[in-house]
Amino acid sequence: MSTIDASFSGKVGDFNLNAQFSIPSHGVTAIFGPSGCGKTSVLRCIAGLDQLTNGSLSVGGIVWQDQKIFLPPHKRPIGYVFQEASLFNHLSVSGNLTYGQRRYKAPNTHLSLDNVIDLLGLNKPLNRSPQNLSGGERQRVAIGRALLSAPEILLMDEPLAALDHASRNEILPYLERLHERMEIPILYVSHDMAEVERLADHMVFMEGGSVSTSGALIDLLNNPELPFSRAPEAAALIEGVVVKYDEKYGLTTLSIAGAEMIVPGTVGPLGSAHRLRVTASDVGLCQGPLPDQLSIQNIIEARVISIQPMGEFQATVFLELGQKEGGAKIIARITRKSFEALALTKGSPVTALIKSIALLD
């Protein structure tokens, strides 16, 4: 599998960076961590904007940087989207978009101007000045300009950080479309877990200038050894495929690994894939027979794979759904009283009662 392999070590101003990771060269990889942990520094190193003494970078086996080679920024085929759109106010939206195309003699045939306009919903404001655009529209133009530079990697440095809540909600569906349609890898810097859960496939988690861990997002969120599962808002992500509808009651059934889940509404055509979020506090556990009538729709057999104490009065229980190995994994947050009453141990069979499931897309 083609990968992006990076190693950057040294001082960036007064900041010590020591980051090494290998990620797939496809999909969206979130570089995630608290403010000041070095996320933007990593992105700038990948772009060639910062050069460290000890730095190496290869993309799909092609060396961009090592002890002998250093491609300057203008020779690195990257598109860079900053927090601020930084558009040219003397150019129209159309002019800003085509500005990026002029850098390259042979534009990427997969990213024509018409493709980008359609992808980012920019038909209406094409002839307007950037000064007459909303924050979300300005950022979409900035993304389009970056895409039209024919990049092999798209770098996005907290592109929603400068937007208000309404503008963030406006632009998120377009970022999801990028995720679905783009063949090039996207590296997305964020400190907002909600954005990461919605958009990313992989994650590089940073703390204090170093990479703590990296891997598939779903696996990292469910890992008992990592801090995500201990957070008050801890949740598991699950990939599901639509298999049937209940038109009478307006319900959709999705097939997931080891089970099926029901969500309200019609969420997409049969066979369409969707990402589900199950919050730990919305999962109850029981053993033994259930009442005949329950309002909860998702009642799924599971087994305990790990248990972590949460302070003095709570426990986090990690579960695998279904009766066989390989089922989807979720997390339950229960009281110590419930934990002791159920007498749970690793391998215990339980029934998971899932009160609520969020559809992220």
Tab-separated table of C-alpha atoms in Angstrom:
chain	number	residue	atom	x	y	z
A	1	MET	CA	0.000	0.000	0.000
A	2	SER	CA	1.289	3.455	-0.941
A	3	THR	CA	2.160	5.571	2.088
A	4	ILE	CA	3.285	9.016	3.173
A	5	ASP	CA	6.315	8.595	5.470
A	6	ALA	CA	7.395	11.605	7.501
A	7	SER	CA	10.001	12.314	10.163
A	8	PHE	CA	10.677	15.842	11.410
A	9	SER	CA	12.919	16.618	14.376
A	10	GLY	CA	14.332	19.951	15.493
A	11	LYS	CA	13.461	23.447	16.638
A	12	VAL	CA	10.768	25.513	14.953
A	13	GLY	CA	11.371	28.921	16.515
A	14	ASP	CA	11.273	28.212	20.242
A	15	PHE	CA	9.274	25.018	19.736
A	16	ASN	CA	10.784	21.504	19.793
A	17	LEU	CA	9.226	19.209	17.203
A	18	ASN	CA	9.830	15.458	17.149
A	19	ALA	CA	7.227	13.861	14.901
A	20	GLN	CA	7.403	10.584	12.984
A	21	PHE	CA	4.526	8.795	11.262
A	22	SER	CA	3.530	6.682	8.280
A	23	ILE	CA	0.007	7.090	6.891
A	24	PRO	CA	-1.882	5.762	3.849
A	25	SER	CA	-1.701	7.992	0.788
A	26	HIS	CA	-5.462	7.978	0.402
A	27	GLY	CA	-8.466	9.219	2.341
A	28	VAL	CA	-8.480	11.914	5.015
A	29	THR	CA	-5.875	11.826	7.778
A	30	ALA	CA	-6.539	14.114	10.739
A	31	ILE	CA	-3.538	15.562	12.547
A	32	PHE	CA	-5.212	15.997	15.910
A	33	GLY	CA	-4.224	17.276	19.318
A	34	PRO	CA	-4.520	20.223	21.708
A	35	SER	CA	-3.541	23.738	20.688
A	36	GLY	CA	0.211	24.233	20.626
A	37	CYS	CA	1.124	20.563	20.184
A	38	GLY	CA	2.847	21.024	16.801
A	39	LYS	CA	0.104	20.176	14.286
A	40	THR	CA	0.630	23.224	12.064
A	41	SER	CA	4.422	22.817	12.303
A	42	VAL	CA	4.104	19.321	10.824
A	43	LEU	CA	1.948	20.646	7.996
A	44	ARG	CA	4.449	23.430	7.251
A	45	CYS	CA	7.280	20.888	7.168
A	46	ILE	CA	5.351	18.744	4.685
A	47	ALA	CA	4.794	21.834	2.540
A	48	GLY	CA	8.504	22.697	2.724
A	49	LEU	CA	7.789	26.030	4.415
A	50	ASP	CA	9.918	25.004	7.418
A	51	GLN	CA	13.158	23.059	6.912
A	52	LEU	CA	14.543	21.127	9.873
A	53	THR	CA	18.057	19.699	10.079
A	54	ASN	CA	16.666	16.249	10.775
A	55	GLY	CA	13.802	15.891	8.356
A	56	SER	CA	12.661	13.309	5.831
A	57	LEU	CA	9.538	12.931	3.722
A	58	SER	CA	8.555	10.479	1.015
A	59	VAL	CA	5.229	10.356	-0.782
A	60	GLY	CA	4.301	7.110	-2.503
A	61	GLY	CA	7.961	6.065	-2.498
A	62	ILE	CA	9.185	9.359	-4.011
A	63	VAL	CA	11.588	11.292	-1.781
A	64	TRP	CA	10.680	14.935	-1.265
A	65	GLN	CA	13.184	15.480	1.498
A	66	ASP	CA	16.073	13.693	3.228
A	67	GLN	CA	19.671	14.510	4.229
A	68	LYS	CA	20.603	15.157	0.585
A	69	ILE	CA	17.360	16.271	-1.072
A	70	PHE	CA	15.061	19.146	-0.237
A	71	LEU	CA	12.318	20.089	-2.663
A	72	PRO	CA	11.460	23.773	-2.135
A	73	PRO	CA	7.787	24.623	-1.567
A	74	HIS	CA	7.125	25.683	-5.179
A	75	LYS	CA	8.289	22.275	-6.428
A	76	ARG	CA	6.139	20.266	-4.025
A	77	PRO	CA	2.799	19.357	-5.655
A	78	ILE	CA	0.655	20.349	-2.696
A	79	GLY	CA	-2.472	22.414	-2.218
A	80	TYR	CA	-2.542	24.370	1.051
A	81	VAL	CA	-5.713	25.710	2.695
A	82	PHE	CA	-5.069	28.028	5.647
A	83	GLN	CA	-7.387	29.088	8.485
A	84	GLU	CA	-8.007	32.375	6.691
A	85	ALA	CA	-9.097	32.169	3.061
A	86	SER	CA	-6.655	34.955	1.951
A	87	LEU	CA	-8.370	35.539	-1.397
A	88	PHE	CA	-7.451	38.259	-3.894
A	89	ASN	CA	-10.086	40.961	-3.503
A	90	HIS	CA	-9.240	42.521	-6.888
A	91	LEU	CA	-10.246	39.232	-8.600
A	92	SER	CA	-13.688	37.672	-8.875
A	93	VAL	CA	-14.408	34.224	-7.484
A	94	SER	CA	-13.710	32.835	-10.965
A	95	GLY	CA	-10.423	34.745	-11.115
A	96	ASN	CA	-9.343	33.423	-7.728
A	97	LEU	CA	-10.111	29.859	-8.805
A	98	THR	CA	-8.215	30.032	-12.081
A	99	TYR	CA	-5.240	31.765	-10.440
A	100	GLY	CA	-4.110	28.404	-9.093
A	101	GLN	CA	-4.276	26.782	-12.538
A	102	ARG	CA	-1.664	29.133	-13.950
A	103	ARG	CA	1.075	27.600	-11.818
A	104	TYR	CA	1.093	24.390	-13.860
A	105	LYS	CA	1.322	23.789	-17.592
A	106	ALA	CA	-0.555	20.475	-17.402
A	107	PRO	CA	-3.556	20.740	-15.075
A	108	ASN	CA	-4.862	17.598	-13.430
A	109	THR	CA	-7.554	16.273	-15.765
A	110	HIS	CA	-9.509	14.916	-12.795
A	111	LEU	CA	-9.852	18.415	-11.345
A	112	SER	CA	-11.117	20.666	-14.107
A	113	LEU	CA	-12.566	24.065	-13.297
A	114	ASP	CA	-16.092	22.758	-13.935
A	115	ASN	CA	-15.466	19.769	-11.652
A	116	VAL	CA	-14.302	21.998	-8.802
A	117	ILE	CA	-17.159	24.481	-9.240
A	118	ASP	CA	-19.652	21.612	-9.079
A	119	LEU	CA	-17.894	19.864	-6.202
A	120	LEU	CA	-17.868	22.985	-4.023
A	121	GLY	CA	-21.190	24.515	-5.104
A	122	LEU	CA	-19.652	27.701	-6.512
A	123	ASN	CA	-21.882	28.265	-9.553
A	124	LYS	CA	-23.826	31.228	-8.158
A	125	PRO	CA	-21.013	33.411	-6.755
A	126	LEU	CA	-18.581	32.986	-9.703
A	127	ASN	CA	-18.720	36.636	-10.762
A	128	ARG	CA	-18.850	38.130	-7.277
A	129	SER	CA	-16.018	39.784	-5.378
A	130	PRO	CA	-14.614	37.866	-2.382
A	131	GLN	CA	-15.624	40.868	-0.260
A	132	ASN	CA	-19.276	39.975	-0.907
A	133	LEU	CA	-19.011	36.342	0.188
A	134	SER	CA	-19.882	34.658	3.462
A	135	GLY	CA	-17.091	33.072	5.494
A	136	GLY	CA	-18.083	29.611	4.316
A	137	GLU	CA	-18.146	30.711	0.670
A	138	ARG	CA	-14.704	32.317	0.971
A	139	GLN	CA	-13.256	29.130	2.395
A	140	ARG	CA	-14.832	27.043	-0.367
A	141	VAL	CA	-13.161	29.304	-2.934
A	142	ALA	CA	-9.816	28.869	-1.128
A	143	ILE	CA	-10.255	25.086	-1.247
A	144	GLY	CA	-11.150	25.251	-4.939
A	145	ARG	CA	-8.079	27.366	-5.698
A	146	ALA	CA	-5.888	24.805	-3.906
A	147	LEU	CA	-7.460	21.902	-5.809
A	148	LEU	CA	-6.936	23.590	-9.163
A	149	SER	CA	-3.175	23.777	-8.528
A	150	ALA	CA	-3.146	20.035	-9.401
A	151	PRO	CA	-1.872	18.846	-5.993
A	152	GLU	CA	-0.803	15.336	-5.086
A	153	ILE	CA	-1.631	16.114	-1.435
A	154	LEU	CA	-4.161	18.592	-0.047
A	155	LEU	CA	-3.087	20.184	3.260
A	156	MET	CA	-5.825	21.838	5.341
A	157	ASP	CA	-4.835	23.784	8.455
A	158	GLU	CA	-7.936	24.117	10.653
A	159	PRO	CA	-10.027	25.432	7.735
A	160	LEU	CA	-13.107	25.904	9.946
A	161	ALA	CA	-11.398	27.590	12.902
A	162	ALA	CA	-12.099	31.152	11.724
A	163	LEU	CA	-15.760	30.476	10.884
A	164	ASP	CA	-18.838	30.982	13.030
A	165	HIS	CA	-21.181	28.089	13.812
A	166	ALA	CA	-23.504	28.738	10.866
A	167	SER	CA	-20.597	28.957	8.396
A	168	ARG	CA	-19.091	25.724	9.740
A	169	ASN	CA	-22.364	23.916	9.184
A	170	GLU	CA	-22.512	25.390	5.687
A	171	ILE	CA	-19.098	24.121	4.639
A	172	LEU	CA	-19.002	20.677	6.325
A	173	PRO	CA	-21.139	18.958	3.648
A	174	TYR	CA	-18.691	20.181	0.993
A	175	LEU	CA	-15.753	18.784	2.962
A	176	GLU	CA	-17.602	15.470	3.094
A	177	ARG	CA	-17.952	15.578	-0.690
A	178	LEU	CA	-14.182	16.059	-0.944
A	179	HIS	CA	-13.781	12.987	1.227
A	180	GLU	CA	-16.047	10.944	-1.021
A	181	ARG	CA	-14.780	12.070	-4.429
A	182	MET	CA	-11.110	12.992	-4.115
A	183	GLU	CA	-8.465	10.453	-5.045
A	184	ILE	CA	-5.608	12.433	-3.505
A	185	PRO	CA	-4.809	12.221	0.227
A	186	ILE	CA	-6.001	15.031	2.483
A	187	LEU	CA	-4.126	15.953	5.680
A	188	TYR	CA	-6.523	17.832	7.932
A	189	VAL	CA	-5.281	19.672	11.036
A	190	SER	CA	-7.859	20.086	13.814
A	191	HIS	CA	-8.304	20.192	17.562
A	192	ASP	CA	-12.074	19.627	17.234
A	193	MET	CA	-12.994	15.962	17.689
A	194	ALA	CA	-16.449	16.477	16.153
A	195	GLU	CA	-14.811	17.524	12.863
A	196	VAL	CA	-12.409	14.596	13.007
A	197	GLU	CA	-15.161	12.067	13.682
A	198	ARG	CA	-17.170	13.354	10.758
A	199	LEU	CA	-14.419	13.663	8.150
A	200	ALA	CA	-11.357	11.527	8.890
A	201	ASP	CA	-10.381	7.953	8.069
A	202	HIS	CA	-7.031	7.967	9.858
A	203	MET	CA	-5.542	10.019	12.662
A	204	VAL	CA	-2.115	11.192	13.816
A	205	PHE	CA	-2.480	12.130	17.482
A	206	MET	CA	0.041	14.678	18.786
A	207	GLU	CA	0.968	15.871	22.255
A	208	GLY	CA	3.797	18.230	23.248
A	209	GLY	CA	5.470	18.289	19.849
A	210	SER	CA	5.524	14.510	19.421
A	211	VAL	CA	3.299	11.911	17.800
A	212	SER	CA	1.699	9.800	20.526
A	213	THR	CA	0.075	7.339	18.119
A	214	SER	CA	-1.399	7.024	14.647
A	215	GLY	CA	-3.721	4.632	12.882
A	216	ALA	CA	-7.276	4.091	11.680
A	217	LEU	CA	-9.581	6.565	13.419
A	218	ILE	CA	-12.170	3.962	14.441
A	219	ASP	CA	-9.488	1.808	16.088
A	220	LEU	CA	-7.922	4.698	18.005
A	221	LEU	CA	-11.231	5.947	19.433
A	222	ASN	CA	-12.010	2.457	20.750
A	223	ASN	CA	-8.553	1.814	22.224
A	224	PRO	CA	-8.701	1.478	26.050
A	225	GLU	CA	-5.078	2.627	26.306
A	226	LEU	CA	-5.745	6.020	24.706
A	227	PRO	CA	-7.383	9.077	26.314
A	228	PHE	CA	-10.298	9.321	23.847
A	229	SER	CA	-12.300	6.590	25.548
A	230	ARG	CA	-11.849	8.277	28.942
A	231	ALA	CA	-13.256	11.630	27.829
A	232	PRO	CA	-16.717	12.604	29.161
A	233	GLU	CA	-18.046	12.666	25.576
A	234	ALA	CA	-16.383	9.351	24.584
A	235	ALA	CA	-17.986	7.649	21.598
A	236	ALA	CA	-17.420	4.845	19.107
A	237	LEU	CA	-17.620	5.191	15.339
A	238	ILE	CA	-19.152	2.428	13.229
A	239	GLU	CA	-19.384	1.982	9.470
A	240	GLY	CA	-22.744	0.690	8.246
A	241	VAL	CA	-24.489	-0.133	4.946
A	242	VAL	CA	-28.213	0.423	4.328
A	243	VAL	CA	-29.976	-2.936	3.908
A	244	LYS	CA	-33.698	-2.163	4.331
A	245	TYR	CA	-36.377	0.391	5.149
A	246	ASP	CA	-39.481	0.305	7.263
A	247	GLU	CA	-41.701	2.728	5.369
A	248	LYS	CA	-44.577	2.395	7.840
A	249	TYR	CA	-42.492	3.687	10.762
A	250	GLY	CA	-39.835	5.681	8.897
A	251	LEU	CA	-36.855	3.596	9.999
A	252	THR	CA	-33.670	2.513	8.212
A	253	THR	CA	-31.712	-0.648	9.039
A	254	LEU	CA	-27.965	-0.674	8.479
A	255	SER	CA	-25.739	-3.742	8.473
A	256	ILE	CA	-22.633	-3.390	10.611
A	257	ALA	CA	-19.978	-5.917	11.563
A	258	GLY	CA	-21.664	-8.499	13.785
A	259	ALA	CA	-25.115	-6.928	13.945
A	260	GLU	CA	-27.708	-4.581	12.481
A	261	MET	CA	-28.634	-1.092	13.706
A	262	ILE	CA	-31.823	0.912	13.219
A	263	VAL	CA	-31.845	4.685	12.771
A	264	PRO	CA	-34.774	7.041	12.201
A	265	GLY	CA	-35.553	8.378	8.747
A	266	THR	CA	-34.485	7.461	5.233
A	267	VAL	CA	-30.732	7.961	5.257
A	268	GLY	CA	-29.748	6.903	1.740
A	269	PRO	CA	-30.285	4.334	-1.017
A	270	LEU	CA	-29.917	0.615	-0.431
A	271	GLY	CA	-26.239	-0.313	-0.349
A	272	SER	CA	-25.055	3.191	0.581
A	273	ALA	CA	-22.393	3.422	3.286
A	274	HIS	CA	-22.740	5.672	6.327
A	275	ARG	CA	-20.825	6.511	9.488
A	276	LEU	CA	-22.568	6.115	12.834
A	277	ARG	CA	-21.598	7.566	16.206
A	278	VAL	CA	-22.590	5.797	19.418
A	279	THR	CA	-21.928	7.807	22.572
A	280	ALA	CA	-20.762	5.770	25.573
A	281	SER	CA	-23.359	7.388	27.844
A	282	ASP	CA	-26.137	6.200	25.488
A	283	VAL	CA	-25.292	2.518	25.912
A	284	GLY	CA	-26.908	0.500	28.686
A	285	LEU	CA	-26.055	-3.089	29.586
A	286	CYS	CA	-28.077	-5.988	30.934
A	287	GLN	CA	-27.850	-9.718	31.473
A	288	GLY	CA	-30.686	-12.212	31.524
A	289	PRO	CA	-34.155	-11.938	29.971
A	290	LEU	CA	-35.461	-8.603	28.728
A	291	PRO	CA	-38.957	-7.180	29.210
A	292	ASP	CA	-41.380	-7.922	26.379
A	293	GLN	CA	-41.898	-4.262	25.563
A	294	LEU	CA	-39.042	-1.756	25.268
A	295	SER	CA	-38.889	1.623	23.562
A	296	ILE	CA	-35.241	1.048	22.646
A	297	GLN	CA	-34.870	-0.187	19.059
A	298	ASN	CA	-31.245	-1.319	19.111
A	299	ILE	CA	-30.872	-4.305	21.444
A	300	ILE	CA	-27.736	-6.212	20.444
A	301	GLU	CA	-25.864	-9.207	21.852
A	302	ALA	CA	-22.271	-8.373	22.759
A	303	ARG	CA	-19.324	-9.457	24.864
A	304	VAL	CA	-16.977	-7.537	27.137
A	305	ILE	CA	-13.447	-7.151	25.759
A	306	SER	CA	-12.019	-4.704	28.319
A	307	ILE	CA	-12.964	-2.722	31.420
A	308	GLN	CA	-11.465	0.565	32.614
A	309	PRO	CA	-12.320	2.267	35.939
A	310	MET	CA	-13.434	5.888	35.596
A	311	GLY	CA	-12.726	7.524	38.902
A	312	GLU	CA	-14.412	6.153	42.008
A	313	PHE	CA	-17.983	5.814	40.808
A	314	GLN	CA	-17.952	4.894	37.090
A	315	ALA	CA	-16.535	2.304	34.714
A	316	THR	CA	-15.999	2.260	30.957
A	317	VAL	CA	-16.835	-1.087	29.382
A	318	PHE	CA	-15.495	-1.915	25.912
A	319	LEU	CA	-17.734	-4.227	23.900
A	320	GLU	CA	-17.628	-6.245	20.692
A	321	LEU	CA	-21.012	-6.691	19.036
A	322	GLY	CA	-22.291	-10.072	17.900
A	323	GLN	CA	-21.537	-13.609	18.968
A	324	LYS	CA	-18.363	-14.035	16.892
A	325	GLU	CA	-15.045	-12.220	16.767
A	326	GLY	CA	-14.717	-9.343	14.320
A	327	GLY	CA	-17.852	-7.475	15.355
A	328	ALA	CA	-18.062	-3.697	15.566
A	329	LYS	CA	-16.774	-2.213	18.810
A	330	ILE	CA	-18.635	0.227	21.045
A	331	ILE	CA	-18.159	1.698	24.531
A	332	ALA	CA	-20.552	1.805	27.496
A	333	ARG	CA	-20.186	4.201	30.438
A	334	ILE	CA	-21.943	2.790	33.518
A	335	THR	CA	-22.039	3.473	37.261
A	336	ARG	CA	-19.994	1.476	39.717
A	337	LYS	CA	-23.234	0.193	41.237
A	338	SER	CA	-24.363	-1.204	37.861
A	339	PHE	CA	-20.919	-2.648	37.219
A	340	GLU	CA	-20.907	-4.517	40.520
A	341	ALA	CA	-24.517	-5.708	40.078
A	342	LEU	CA	-23.688	-7.173	36.646
A	343	ALA	CA	-20.420	-8.711	37.933
A	344	LEU	CA	-18.753	-8.026	34.591
A	345	THR	CA	-15.413	-9.526	33.608
A	346	LYS	CA	-13.519	-9.790	30.356
A	347	GLY	CA	-15.448	-12.123	28.061
A	348	SER	CA	-18.796	-11.689	29.850
A	349	PRO	CA	-21.795	-11.952	27.504
A	350	VAL	CA	-24.133	-8.957	27.759
A	351	THR	CA	-26.945	-7.300	25.895
A	352	ALA	CA	-26.235	-3.756	24.763
A	353	LEU	CA	-29.235	-1.400	24.820
A	354	ILE	CA	-28.357	1.534	22.599
A	355	LYS	CA	-30.628	4.489	23.318
A	356	SER	CA	-29.408	6.812	20.566
A	357	ILE	CA	-27.312	6.632	17.392
A	358	ALA	CA	-26.076	9.688	15.522
A	359	LEU	CA	-25.717	9.579	11.755
A	360	LEU	CA	-22.612	11.688	11.042
A	361	ASP	CA	-23.201	12.176	7.311
